[in-house]
Short mmCIF file of C-alpha atoms in Angstrom, two decimals:
data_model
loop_
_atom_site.label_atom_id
_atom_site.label_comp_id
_atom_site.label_asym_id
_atom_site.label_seq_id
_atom_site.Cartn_x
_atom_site.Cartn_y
_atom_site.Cartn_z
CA UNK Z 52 -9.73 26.32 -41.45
CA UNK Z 53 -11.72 23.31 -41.70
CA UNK Z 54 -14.46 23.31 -44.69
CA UNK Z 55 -17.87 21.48 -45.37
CA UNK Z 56 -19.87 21.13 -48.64
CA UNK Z 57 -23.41 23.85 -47.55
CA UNK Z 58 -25.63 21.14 -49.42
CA UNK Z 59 -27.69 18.58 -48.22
CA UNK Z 60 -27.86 17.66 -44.69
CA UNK Z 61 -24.73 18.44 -44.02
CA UNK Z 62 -24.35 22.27 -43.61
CA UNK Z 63 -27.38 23.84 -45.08
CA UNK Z 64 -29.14 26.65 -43.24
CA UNK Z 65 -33.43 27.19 -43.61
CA UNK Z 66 -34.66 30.12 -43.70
CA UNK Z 67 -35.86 30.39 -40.06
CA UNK Z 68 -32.24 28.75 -38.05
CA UNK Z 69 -30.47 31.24 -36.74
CA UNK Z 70 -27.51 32.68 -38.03
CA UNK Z 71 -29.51 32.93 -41.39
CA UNK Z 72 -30.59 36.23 -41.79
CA UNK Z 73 -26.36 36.99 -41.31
CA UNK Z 74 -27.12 39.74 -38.91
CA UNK Z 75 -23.98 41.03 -37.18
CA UNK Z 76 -23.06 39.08 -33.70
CA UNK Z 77 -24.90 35.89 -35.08
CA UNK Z 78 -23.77 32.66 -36.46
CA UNK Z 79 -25.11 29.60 -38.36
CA UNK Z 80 -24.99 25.80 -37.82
CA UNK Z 81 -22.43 25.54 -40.31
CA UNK Z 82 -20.11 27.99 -38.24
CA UNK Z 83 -20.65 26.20 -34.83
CA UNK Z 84 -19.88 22.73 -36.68
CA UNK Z 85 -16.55 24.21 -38.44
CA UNK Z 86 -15.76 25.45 -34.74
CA UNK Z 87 -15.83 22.10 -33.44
CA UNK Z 88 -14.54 20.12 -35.54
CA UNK Z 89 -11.41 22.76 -35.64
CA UNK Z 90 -11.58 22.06 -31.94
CA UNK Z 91 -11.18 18.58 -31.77
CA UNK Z 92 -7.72 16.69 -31.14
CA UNK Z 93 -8.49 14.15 -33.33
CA UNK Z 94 -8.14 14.32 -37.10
CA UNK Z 95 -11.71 13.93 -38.83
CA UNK Z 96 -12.95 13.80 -42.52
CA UNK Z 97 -16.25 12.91 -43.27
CA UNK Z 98 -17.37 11.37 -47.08
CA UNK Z 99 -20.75 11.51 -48.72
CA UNK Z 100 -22.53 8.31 -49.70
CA UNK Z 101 -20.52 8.19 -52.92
CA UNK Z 102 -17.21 8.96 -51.31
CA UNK Z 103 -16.87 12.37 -51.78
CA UNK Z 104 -14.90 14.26 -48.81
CA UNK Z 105 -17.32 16.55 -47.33
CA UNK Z 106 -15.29 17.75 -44.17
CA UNK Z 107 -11.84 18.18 -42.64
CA UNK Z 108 -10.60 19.35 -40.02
CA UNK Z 109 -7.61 21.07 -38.46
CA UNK Z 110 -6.17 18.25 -36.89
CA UNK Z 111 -5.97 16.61 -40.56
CA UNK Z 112 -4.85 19.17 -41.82
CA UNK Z 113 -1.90 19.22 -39.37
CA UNK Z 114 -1.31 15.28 -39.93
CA UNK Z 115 -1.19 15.38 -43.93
CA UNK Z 116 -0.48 18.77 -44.74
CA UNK Z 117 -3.77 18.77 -47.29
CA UNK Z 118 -5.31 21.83 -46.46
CA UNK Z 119 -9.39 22.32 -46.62
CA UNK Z 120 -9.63 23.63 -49.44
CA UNK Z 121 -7.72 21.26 -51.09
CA UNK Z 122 -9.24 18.01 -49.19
CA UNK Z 123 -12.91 18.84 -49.38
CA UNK Z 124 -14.57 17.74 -52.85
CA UNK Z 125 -12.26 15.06 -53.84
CA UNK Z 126 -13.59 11.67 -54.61
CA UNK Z 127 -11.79 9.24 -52.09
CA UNK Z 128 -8.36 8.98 -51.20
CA UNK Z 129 -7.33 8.12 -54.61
CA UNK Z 130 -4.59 10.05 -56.13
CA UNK Z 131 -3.03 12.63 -53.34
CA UNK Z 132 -3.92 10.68 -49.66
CA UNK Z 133 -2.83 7.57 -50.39
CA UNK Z 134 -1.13 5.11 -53.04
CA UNK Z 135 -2.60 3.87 -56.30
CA UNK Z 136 -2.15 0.36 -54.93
CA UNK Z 137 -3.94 0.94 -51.78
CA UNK Z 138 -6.71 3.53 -53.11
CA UNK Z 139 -9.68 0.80 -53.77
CA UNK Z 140 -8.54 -1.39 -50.28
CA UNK Z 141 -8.72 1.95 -48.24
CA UNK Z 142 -12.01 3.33 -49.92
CA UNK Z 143 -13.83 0.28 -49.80
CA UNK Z 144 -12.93 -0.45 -45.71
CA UNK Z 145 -14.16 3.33 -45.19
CA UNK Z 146 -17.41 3.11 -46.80
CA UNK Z 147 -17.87 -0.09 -45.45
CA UNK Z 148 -18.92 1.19 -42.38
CA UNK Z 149 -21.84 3.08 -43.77
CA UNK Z 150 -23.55 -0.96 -43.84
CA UNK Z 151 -21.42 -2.04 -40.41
CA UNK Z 152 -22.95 -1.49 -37.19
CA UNK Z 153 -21.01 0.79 -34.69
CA UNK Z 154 -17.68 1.82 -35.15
CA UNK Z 155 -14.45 -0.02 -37.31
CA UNK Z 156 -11.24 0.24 -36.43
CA UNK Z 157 -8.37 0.31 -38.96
CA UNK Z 158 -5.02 1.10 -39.82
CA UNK Z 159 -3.98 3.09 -42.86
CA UNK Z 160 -0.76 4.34 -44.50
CA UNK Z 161 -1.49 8.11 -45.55
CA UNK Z 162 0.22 10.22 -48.14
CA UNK Z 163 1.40 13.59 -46.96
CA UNK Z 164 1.26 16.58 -48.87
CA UNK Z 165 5.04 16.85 -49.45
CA UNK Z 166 5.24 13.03 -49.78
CA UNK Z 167 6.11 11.00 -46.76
CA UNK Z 168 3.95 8.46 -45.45
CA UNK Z 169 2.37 8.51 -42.01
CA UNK Z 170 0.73 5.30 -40.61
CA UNK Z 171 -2.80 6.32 -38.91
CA UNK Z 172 -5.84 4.46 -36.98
CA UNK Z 173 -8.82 4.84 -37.78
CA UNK Z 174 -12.32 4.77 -36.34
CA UNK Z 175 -15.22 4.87 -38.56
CA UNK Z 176 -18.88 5.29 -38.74
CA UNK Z 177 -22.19 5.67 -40.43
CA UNK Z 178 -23.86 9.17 -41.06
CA UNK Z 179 -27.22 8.65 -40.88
CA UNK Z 180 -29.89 10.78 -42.51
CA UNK Z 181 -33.62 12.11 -41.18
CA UNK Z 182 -34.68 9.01 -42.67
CA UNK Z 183 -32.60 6.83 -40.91
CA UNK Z 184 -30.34 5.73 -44.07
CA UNK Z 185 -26.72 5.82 -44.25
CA UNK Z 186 -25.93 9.10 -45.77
CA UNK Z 187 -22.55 8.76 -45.58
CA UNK Z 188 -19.58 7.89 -43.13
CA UNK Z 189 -17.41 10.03 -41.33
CA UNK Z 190 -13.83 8.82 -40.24
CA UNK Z 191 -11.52 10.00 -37.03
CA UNK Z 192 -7.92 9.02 -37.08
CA UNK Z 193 -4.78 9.84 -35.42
CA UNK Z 194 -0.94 9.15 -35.95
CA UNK Z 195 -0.11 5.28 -34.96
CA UNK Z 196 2.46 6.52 -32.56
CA UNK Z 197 0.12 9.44 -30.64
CA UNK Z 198 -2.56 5.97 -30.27
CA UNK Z 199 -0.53 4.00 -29.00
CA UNK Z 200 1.24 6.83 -26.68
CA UNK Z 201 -1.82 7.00 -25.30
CA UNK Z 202 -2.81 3.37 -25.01
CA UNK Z 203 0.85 2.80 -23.13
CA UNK Z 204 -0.35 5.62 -20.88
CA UNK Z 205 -4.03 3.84 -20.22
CA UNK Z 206 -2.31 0.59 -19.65
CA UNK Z 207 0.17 2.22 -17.29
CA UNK Z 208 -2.70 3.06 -15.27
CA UNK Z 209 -4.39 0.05 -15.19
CA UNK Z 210 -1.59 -1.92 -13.90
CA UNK Z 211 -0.72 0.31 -11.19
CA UNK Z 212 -3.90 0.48 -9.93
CA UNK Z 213 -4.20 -3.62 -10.60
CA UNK Z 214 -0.95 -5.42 -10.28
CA UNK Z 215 1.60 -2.62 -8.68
CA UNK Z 216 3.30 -3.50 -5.70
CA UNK Z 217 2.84 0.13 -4.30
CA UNK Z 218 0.34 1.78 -3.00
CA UNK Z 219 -1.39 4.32 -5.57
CA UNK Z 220 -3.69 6.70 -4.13
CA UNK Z 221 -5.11 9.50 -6.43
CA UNK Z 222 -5.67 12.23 -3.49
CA UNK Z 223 -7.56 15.31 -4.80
CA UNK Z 224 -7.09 19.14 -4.18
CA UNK Z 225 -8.90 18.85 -1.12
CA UNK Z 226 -6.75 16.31 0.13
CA UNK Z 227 -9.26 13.20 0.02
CA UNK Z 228 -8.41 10.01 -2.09
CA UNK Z 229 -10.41 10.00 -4.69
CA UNK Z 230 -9.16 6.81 -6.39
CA UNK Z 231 -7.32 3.96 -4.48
CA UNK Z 232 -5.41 0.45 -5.72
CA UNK Z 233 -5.62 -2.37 -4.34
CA UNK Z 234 -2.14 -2.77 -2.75
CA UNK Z 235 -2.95 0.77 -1.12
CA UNK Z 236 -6.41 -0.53 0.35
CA UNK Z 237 -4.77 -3.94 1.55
CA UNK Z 238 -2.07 -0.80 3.40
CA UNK Z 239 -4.69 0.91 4.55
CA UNK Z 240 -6.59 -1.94 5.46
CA UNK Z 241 -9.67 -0.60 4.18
CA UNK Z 242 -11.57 -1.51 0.77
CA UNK Z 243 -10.94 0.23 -1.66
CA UNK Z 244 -14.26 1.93 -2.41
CA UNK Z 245 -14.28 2.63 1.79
CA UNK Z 246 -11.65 5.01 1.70
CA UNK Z 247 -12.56 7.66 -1.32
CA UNK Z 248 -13.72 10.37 -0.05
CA UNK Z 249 -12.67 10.13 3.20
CA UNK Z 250 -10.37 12.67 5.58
CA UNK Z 251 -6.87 11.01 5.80
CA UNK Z 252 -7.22 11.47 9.77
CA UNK Z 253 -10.05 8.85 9.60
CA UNK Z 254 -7.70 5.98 7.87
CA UNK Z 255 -4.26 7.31 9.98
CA UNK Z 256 -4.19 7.59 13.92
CA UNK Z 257 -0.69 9.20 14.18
CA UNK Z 258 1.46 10.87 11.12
CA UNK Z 259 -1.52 12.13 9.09
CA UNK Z 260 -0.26 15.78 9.27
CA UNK Z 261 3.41 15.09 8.08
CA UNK Z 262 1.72 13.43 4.89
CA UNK Z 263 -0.95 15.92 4.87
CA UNK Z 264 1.79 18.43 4.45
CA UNK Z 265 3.76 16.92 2.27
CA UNK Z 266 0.61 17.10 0.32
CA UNK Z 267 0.15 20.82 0.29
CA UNK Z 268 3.31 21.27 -0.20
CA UNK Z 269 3.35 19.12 -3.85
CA UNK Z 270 0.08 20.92 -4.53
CA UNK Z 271 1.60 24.22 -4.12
CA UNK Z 272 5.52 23.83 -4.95
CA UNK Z 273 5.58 20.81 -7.34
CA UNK Z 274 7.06 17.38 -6.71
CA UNK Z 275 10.05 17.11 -4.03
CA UNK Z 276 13.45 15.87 -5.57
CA UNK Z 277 13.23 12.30 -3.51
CA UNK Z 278 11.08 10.40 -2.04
CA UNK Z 279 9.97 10.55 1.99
CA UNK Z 280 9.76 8.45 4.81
CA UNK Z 281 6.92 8.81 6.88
CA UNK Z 282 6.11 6.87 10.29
CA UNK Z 283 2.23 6.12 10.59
CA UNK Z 284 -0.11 4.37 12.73
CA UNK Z 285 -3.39 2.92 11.06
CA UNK Z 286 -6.57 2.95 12.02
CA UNK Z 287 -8.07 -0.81 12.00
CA UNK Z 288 -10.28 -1.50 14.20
CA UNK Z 289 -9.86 -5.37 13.51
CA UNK Z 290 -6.10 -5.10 14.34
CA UNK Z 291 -5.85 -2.34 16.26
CA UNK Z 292 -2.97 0.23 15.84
CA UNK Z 293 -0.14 -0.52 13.47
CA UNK Z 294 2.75 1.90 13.05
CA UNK Z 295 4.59 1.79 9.90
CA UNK Z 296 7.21 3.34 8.08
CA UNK Z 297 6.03 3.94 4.50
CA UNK Z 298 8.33 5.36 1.97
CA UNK Z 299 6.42 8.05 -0.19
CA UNK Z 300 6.93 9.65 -3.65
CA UNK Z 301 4.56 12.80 -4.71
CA UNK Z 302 3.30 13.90 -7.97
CA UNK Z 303 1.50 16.53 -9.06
CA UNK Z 304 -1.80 16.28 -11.34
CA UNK Z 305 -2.53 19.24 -13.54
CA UNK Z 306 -4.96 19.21 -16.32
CA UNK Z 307 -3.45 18.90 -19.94
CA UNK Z 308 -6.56 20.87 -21.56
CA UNK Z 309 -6.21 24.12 -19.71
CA UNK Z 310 -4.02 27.06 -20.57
CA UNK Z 311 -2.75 27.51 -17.46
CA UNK Z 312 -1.67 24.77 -14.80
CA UNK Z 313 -4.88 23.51 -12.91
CA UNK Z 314 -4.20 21.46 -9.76
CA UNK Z 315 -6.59 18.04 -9.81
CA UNK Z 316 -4.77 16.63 -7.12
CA UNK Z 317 -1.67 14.66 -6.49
CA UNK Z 318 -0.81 11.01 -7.23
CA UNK Z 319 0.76 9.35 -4.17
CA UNK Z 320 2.68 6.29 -4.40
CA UNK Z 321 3.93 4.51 -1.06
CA UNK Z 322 5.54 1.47 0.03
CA UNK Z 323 6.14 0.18 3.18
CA UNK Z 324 9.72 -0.29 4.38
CA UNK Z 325 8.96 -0.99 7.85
CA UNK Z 326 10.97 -4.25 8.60
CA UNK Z 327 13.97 -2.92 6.58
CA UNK Z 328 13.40 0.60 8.23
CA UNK Z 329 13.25 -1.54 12.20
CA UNK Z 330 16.56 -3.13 10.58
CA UNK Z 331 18.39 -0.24 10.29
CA UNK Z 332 17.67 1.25 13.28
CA UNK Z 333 18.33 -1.83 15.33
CA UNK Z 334 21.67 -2.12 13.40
CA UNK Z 335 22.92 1.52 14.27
CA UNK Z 336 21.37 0.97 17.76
CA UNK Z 337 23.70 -1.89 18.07
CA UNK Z 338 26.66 0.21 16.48
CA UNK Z 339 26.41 2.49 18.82
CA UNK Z 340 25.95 0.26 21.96
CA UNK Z 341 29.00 -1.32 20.69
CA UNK Z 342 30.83 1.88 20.95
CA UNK Z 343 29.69 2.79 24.17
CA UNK Z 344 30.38 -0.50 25.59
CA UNK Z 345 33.93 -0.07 24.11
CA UNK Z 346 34.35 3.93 25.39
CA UNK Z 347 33.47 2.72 28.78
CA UNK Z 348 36.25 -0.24 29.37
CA UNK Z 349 38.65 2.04 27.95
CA UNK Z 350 37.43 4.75 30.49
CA UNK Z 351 37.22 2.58 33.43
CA UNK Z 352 40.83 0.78 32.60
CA UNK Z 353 41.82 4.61 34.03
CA UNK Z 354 40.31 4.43 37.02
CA UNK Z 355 42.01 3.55 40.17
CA UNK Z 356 39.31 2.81 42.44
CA UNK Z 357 37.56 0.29 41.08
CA UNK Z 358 34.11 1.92 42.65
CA UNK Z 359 34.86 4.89 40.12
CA UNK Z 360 34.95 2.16 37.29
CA UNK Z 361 31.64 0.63 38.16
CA UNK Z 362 29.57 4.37 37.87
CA UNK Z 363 31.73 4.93 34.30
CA UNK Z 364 30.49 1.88 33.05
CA UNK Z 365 26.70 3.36 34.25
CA UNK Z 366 27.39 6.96 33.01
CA UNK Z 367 28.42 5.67 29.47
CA UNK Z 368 25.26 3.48 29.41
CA UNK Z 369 23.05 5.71 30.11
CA UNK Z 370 23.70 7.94 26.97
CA UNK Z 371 20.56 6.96 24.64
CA UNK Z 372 19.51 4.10 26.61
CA UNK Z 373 17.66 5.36 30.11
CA UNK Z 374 16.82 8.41 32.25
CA UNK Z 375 18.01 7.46 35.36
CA UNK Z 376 20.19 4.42 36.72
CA UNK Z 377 20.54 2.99 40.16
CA UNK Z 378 23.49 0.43 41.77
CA UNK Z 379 22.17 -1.42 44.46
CA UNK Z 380 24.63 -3.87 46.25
CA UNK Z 381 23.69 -7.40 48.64
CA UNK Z 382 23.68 -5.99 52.08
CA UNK Z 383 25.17 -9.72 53.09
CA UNK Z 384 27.92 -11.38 51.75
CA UNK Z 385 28.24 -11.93 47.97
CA UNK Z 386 26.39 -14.91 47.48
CA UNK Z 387 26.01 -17.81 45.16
CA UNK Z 388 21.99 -19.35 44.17
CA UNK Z 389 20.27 -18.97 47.35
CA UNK Z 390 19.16 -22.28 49.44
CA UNK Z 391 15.49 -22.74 50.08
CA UNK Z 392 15.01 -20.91 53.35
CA UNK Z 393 17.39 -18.36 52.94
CA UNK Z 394 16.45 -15.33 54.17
CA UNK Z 395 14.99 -11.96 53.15
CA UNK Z 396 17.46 -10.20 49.98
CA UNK Z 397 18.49 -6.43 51.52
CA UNK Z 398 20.00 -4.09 49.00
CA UNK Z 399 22.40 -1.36 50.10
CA UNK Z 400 22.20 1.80 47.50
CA UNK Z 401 25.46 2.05 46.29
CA UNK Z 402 25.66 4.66 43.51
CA UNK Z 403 22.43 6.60 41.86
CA UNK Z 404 22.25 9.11 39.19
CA UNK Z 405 21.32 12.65 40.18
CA UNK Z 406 17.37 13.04 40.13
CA UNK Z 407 17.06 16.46 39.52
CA UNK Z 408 19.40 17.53 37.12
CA UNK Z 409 21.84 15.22 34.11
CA UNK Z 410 24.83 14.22 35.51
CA UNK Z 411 27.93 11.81 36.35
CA UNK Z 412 26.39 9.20 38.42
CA UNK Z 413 27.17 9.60 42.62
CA UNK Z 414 28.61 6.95 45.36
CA UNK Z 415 26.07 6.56 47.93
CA UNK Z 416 25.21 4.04 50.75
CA UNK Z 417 27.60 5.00 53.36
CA UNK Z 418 26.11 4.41 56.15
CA UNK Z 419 25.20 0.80 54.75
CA UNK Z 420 21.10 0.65 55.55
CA UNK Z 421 19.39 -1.37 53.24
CA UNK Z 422 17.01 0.50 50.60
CA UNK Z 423 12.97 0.41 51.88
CA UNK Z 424 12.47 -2.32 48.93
CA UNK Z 425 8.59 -3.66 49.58
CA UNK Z 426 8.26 -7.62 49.47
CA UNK Z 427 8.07 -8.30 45.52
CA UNK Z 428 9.69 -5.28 44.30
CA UNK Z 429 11.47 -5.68 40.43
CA UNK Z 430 15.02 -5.21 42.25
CA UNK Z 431 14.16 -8.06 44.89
CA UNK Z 432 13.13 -10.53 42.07
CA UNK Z 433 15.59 -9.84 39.81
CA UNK Z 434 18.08 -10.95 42.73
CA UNK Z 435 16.04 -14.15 43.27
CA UNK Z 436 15.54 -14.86 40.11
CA UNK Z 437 19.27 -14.08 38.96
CA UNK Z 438 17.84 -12.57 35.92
CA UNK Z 439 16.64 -9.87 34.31
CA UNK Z 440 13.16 -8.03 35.27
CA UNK Z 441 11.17 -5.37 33.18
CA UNK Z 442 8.16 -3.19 35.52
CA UNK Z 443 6.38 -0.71 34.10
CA UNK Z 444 3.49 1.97 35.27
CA UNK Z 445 1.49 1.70 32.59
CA UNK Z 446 -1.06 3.69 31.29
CA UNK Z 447 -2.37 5.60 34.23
CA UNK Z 448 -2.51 9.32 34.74
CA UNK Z 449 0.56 11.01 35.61
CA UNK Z 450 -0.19 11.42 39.56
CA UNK Z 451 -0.50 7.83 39.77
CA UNK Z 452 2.52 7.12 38.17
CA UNK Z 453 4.42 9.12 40.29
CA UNK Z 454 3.00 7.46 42.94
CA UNK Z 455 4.00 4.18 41.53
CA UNK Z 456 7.54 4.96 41.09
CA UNK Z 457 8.26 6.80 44.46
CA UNK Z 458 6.51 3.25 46.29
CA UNK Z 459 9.49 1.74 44.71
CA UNK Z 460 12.33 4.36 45.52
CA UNK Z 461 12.76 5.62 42.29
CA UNK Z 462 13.00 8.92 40.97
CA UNK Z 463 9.04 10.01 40.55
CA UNK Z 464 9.40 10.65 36.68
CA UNK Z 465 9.70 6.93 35.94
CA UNK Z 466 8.10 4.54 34.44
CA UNK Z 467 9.60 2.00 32.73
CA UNK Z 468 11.68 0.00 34.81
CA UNK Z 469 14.37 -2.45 33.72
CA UNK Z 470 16.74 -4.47 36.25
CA UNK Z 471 19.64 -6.76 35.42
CA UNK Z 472 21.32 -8.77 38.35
CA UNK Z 473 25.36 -8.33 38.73
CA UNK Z 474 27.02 -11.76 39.18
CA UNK Z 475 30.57 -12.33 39.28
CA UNK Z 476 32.31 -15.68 39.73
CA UNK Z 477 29.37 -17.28 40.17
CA UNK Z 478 28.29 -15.13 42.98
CA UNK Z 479 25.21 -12.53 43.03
CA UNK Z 480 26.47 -9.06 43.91
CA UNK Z 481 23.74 -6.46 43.37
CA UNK Z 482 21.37 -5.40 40.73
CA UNK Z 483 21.69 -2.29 38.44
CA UNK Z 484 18.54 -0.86 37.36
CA UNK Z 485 17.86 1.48 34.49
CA UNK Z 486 14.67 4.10 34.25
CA UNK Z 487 12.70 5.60 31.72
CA UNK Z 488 10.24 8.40 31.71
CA UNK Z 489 7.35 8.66 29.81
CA UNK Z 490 8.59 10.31 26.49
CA UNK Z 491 10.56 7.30 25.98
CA UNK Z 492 9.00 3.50 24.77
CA UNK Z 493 9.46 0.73 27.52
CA UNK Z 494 12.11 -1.27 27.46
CA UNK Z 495 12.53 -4.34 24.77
CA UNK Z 496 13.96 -7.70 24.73
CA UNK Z 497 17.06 -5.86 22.70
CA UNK Z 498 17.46 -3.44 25.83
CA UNK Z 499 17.75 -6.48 28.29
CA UNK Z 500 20.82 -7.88 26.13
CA UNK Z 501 22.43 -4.75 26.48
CA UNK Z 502 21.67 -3.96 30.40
CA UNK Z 503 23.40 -7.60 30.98
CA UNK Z 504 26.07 -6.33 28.78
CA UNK Z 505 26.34 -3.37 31.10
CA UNK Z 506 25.92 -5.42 34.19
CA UNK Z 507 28.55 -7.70 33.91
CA UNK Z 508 31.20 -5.07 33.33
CA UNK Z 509 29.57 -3.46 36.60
CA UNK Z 510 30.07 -6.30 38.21
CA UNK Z 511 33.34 -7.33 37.99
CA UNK Z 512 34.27 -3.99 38.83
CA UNK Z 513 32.50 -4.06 42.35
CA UNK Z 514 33.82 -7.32 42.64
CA UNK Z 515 37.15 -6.25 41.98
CA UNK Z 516 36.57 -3.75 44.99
CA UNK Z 517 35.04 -6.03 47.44
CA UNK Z 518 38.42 -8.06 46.90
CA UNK Z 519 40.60 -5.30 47.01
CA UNK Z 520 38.74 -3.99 50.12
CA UNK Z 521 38.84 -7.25 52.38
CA UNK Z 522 42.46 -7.83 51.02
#
């Protein structure tokens, strides 16, 4: 239990302070300052203007070993805290602060009680009486190792929230940031004062409840065992919408000074991964692609009637890449680049997938009459332009999309169009055309490389048939 000299100013009761009169259920100043200073984390001792020790505290206690009773009263250091050597350096640095404005900092080797020596820093002051002279000094100090334990920790923060190259956000328990870095505001593209305090659904368009969940969930469960990947769109209003694939690590705050856990929030660290993320994806994409490409020409090498080879090819394209798909052959002869003056391109269905219902894709166009293809319809220009041609609805209600894709004699669920001419031997044959609906993205650069892919085994199969036919 800590201990303090009851004289002078610093532990005397009047007459009239409470606590004097020692009724039961009452204390004294002297019992409220032994409380706290047995309270504190830090190791005090406080000396009287001629060095005397005059307090100590738990903390010390714990540090040296020297209890109270055996600290309080003893003139200095000299003899059982520290060494001979050292006794006259150490007292005069102490009581040097009683002349030294603010506090001094210093660092100390100690004597324990058994013996050993502990190195401690110190932080010293002037006790000042009612008259405003130094009465004495009073000194807090703590193990080298605990300060600078804690300084490491301080510093850690400072860089991450400085010089990191993730995003730190300090979200609290109600699920607003309540401290933000810079690399997280530059994310965000917000400042960093902008954002605290704010929902997360006013800095995220799209993905703000998978991260708000994954919040909750660190809050009440703890940490999970790796980190998450989570797709978001921002909110800029400068740059519009950006989705992004950030990869996200939680961890949960709880307060080291209450006895049982306390939640203050969770620290969330991100970093975005989107071009590496768009890399793999595009790389398995192209695996697969590969292997369907490959499935396909093994499939159709089985077929007899080269027609039949044409619609495997579609069928195995299909998988992961469209909706619907649509062969549509020149109603004239197979024909190199057209002459000015030529005249009107007719298309002949030739095979369709069914509309209603998934499956294989079905030979049509028996009767020969050309498809009802409006002047400057995608299938008509990708013929005359002998290349590929992307149409797409846009953003219009779903009756007038409909409306859009029956005009054009596709299924009425469609809306992203992509058409890729056949040519074989130099020669224009048809055009194949692949559909999307609407829960699927419109079709990419990437997806035109493939549909030629596609179209050019397609091609040389209905070549192979038109040969076969007229030989």
């Amino acid at each position: 239990m800590s201990a303090s000299r009851r004289s002078g100013a610093t532990g005397e009761l009047g007459p009239d302070e409470p606590g004097a009169s020692g009724e039961p259920g009452e204390f004294g100043g002297a019992d409220l300052l032994a409380a706290l200073l047995d309270g504190m984390d830090a190791a005090l001792c406080a000396f009287d203007a001629d060095g005397v020790v005059t307090h100590w505290n738990r903390e010390a206690e714990r540090i040296l070993g020297w209890s109270a009773e055996e600290a309080v009263g003893r003139r200095g250091f000299a003899g059982w805290a520290v060494r001979s050597a050292d006794a006259e350096e150490v007292r005069t640095r102490l009581l040097s602060a009683m002349r030294a404005p603010g506090r001094q900092v210093h660092e100390f080797a100690l004597l324990t009680k058994d013996g050993g020596r502990v190195l401690v820093r110190t932080q010293s002051a002037a006790v000042r009486g009612p008259d405003g002279e130094p009465a004495g000094v009073y000194c807090a100090f703590s193990e080298v190792h605990a300060q600078i334990d804690l300084e490491r920790s301080i510093a850690l923060s400072e860089a991450l929230f400085e010089d990191a190259d993730w995003g730190v956000v300090l979200v609290d328990a109600d699920l607003r940031p309540a401290v933000v870095n810079a690399h997280a505001a530059r994310a965000l593209g917000i400042g960093r004062t902008s954002a605290l305090g704010r929902p997360l659904g006013e800095l995220l368009a799209q993905g703000v409840e998978e991260l708000e969940a994954a919040l909750t969930h660190v809050l009440a469960e703890g940490a999970p065992p790796a980190p998450a990947e989570i797709w978001v769109t921002l909110r800029n209003p400068a740059e519009g919408e950006q989705r992004r694939c950030w990869r996200n690590a939680f961890l949960p705050l709880a307060s080291p000074l209450a006895e049982e856990p306390v939640p203050l929030g969770v620290g969330w660290l991100f970093r975005d991964v989107t071009e590496a993320k768009r890399g793999e994806q595009e790389a398995a994409l192209l695996r697969f692609r590969t292997k369907q490409l490959h499935r396909a020409a093994r499939a159709a090498a089985e077929c007899e009637d080269p027609l039949e080879a044409a619609t495997v090819h579609l069928d195995y394209a299909l998988a992961g890449f469209a909706d619907h798909a649509l062969i549509d052959r020149l109603a004239d002869t197979p024909r190199a680049e057209a002459p000015a003056g030529a005249g009107a391109v007719r298309l002949v269905r030739l095979a369709a997938t069914p509309a209603g219902a998934p499956g294989p894709s079905v030979l049509t166009g028996a009767a020969g009459l050309p498809v009802r293809y409006e002047p400057g319809h995608p299938a008509l220009s990708c013929v005359e332009r002998t290349g590929c041609v992307r149409a797409d609805a846009g953003s219009v209600p779903a009756e007038l999309a409909r409306e859009w894709a029956l005009r054009r004699q596709w299924p009425g669920d469609a809306v992203h169009a992509l058409c890729a001419v056949l040519r074989s031997r130099g020669r224009t044959i048809g055009v194949v055309t692949f559909l999307r609906g609407a829960a699927r993205t419109p079709f990419e650069r990437s997806d035109a490389s493939y549909a030629e892919d596609v179209a050019l085994r397609i091609a040389a199969a209905l070549d192979l048939a038109g040969a076969t036919r007229e030989g």
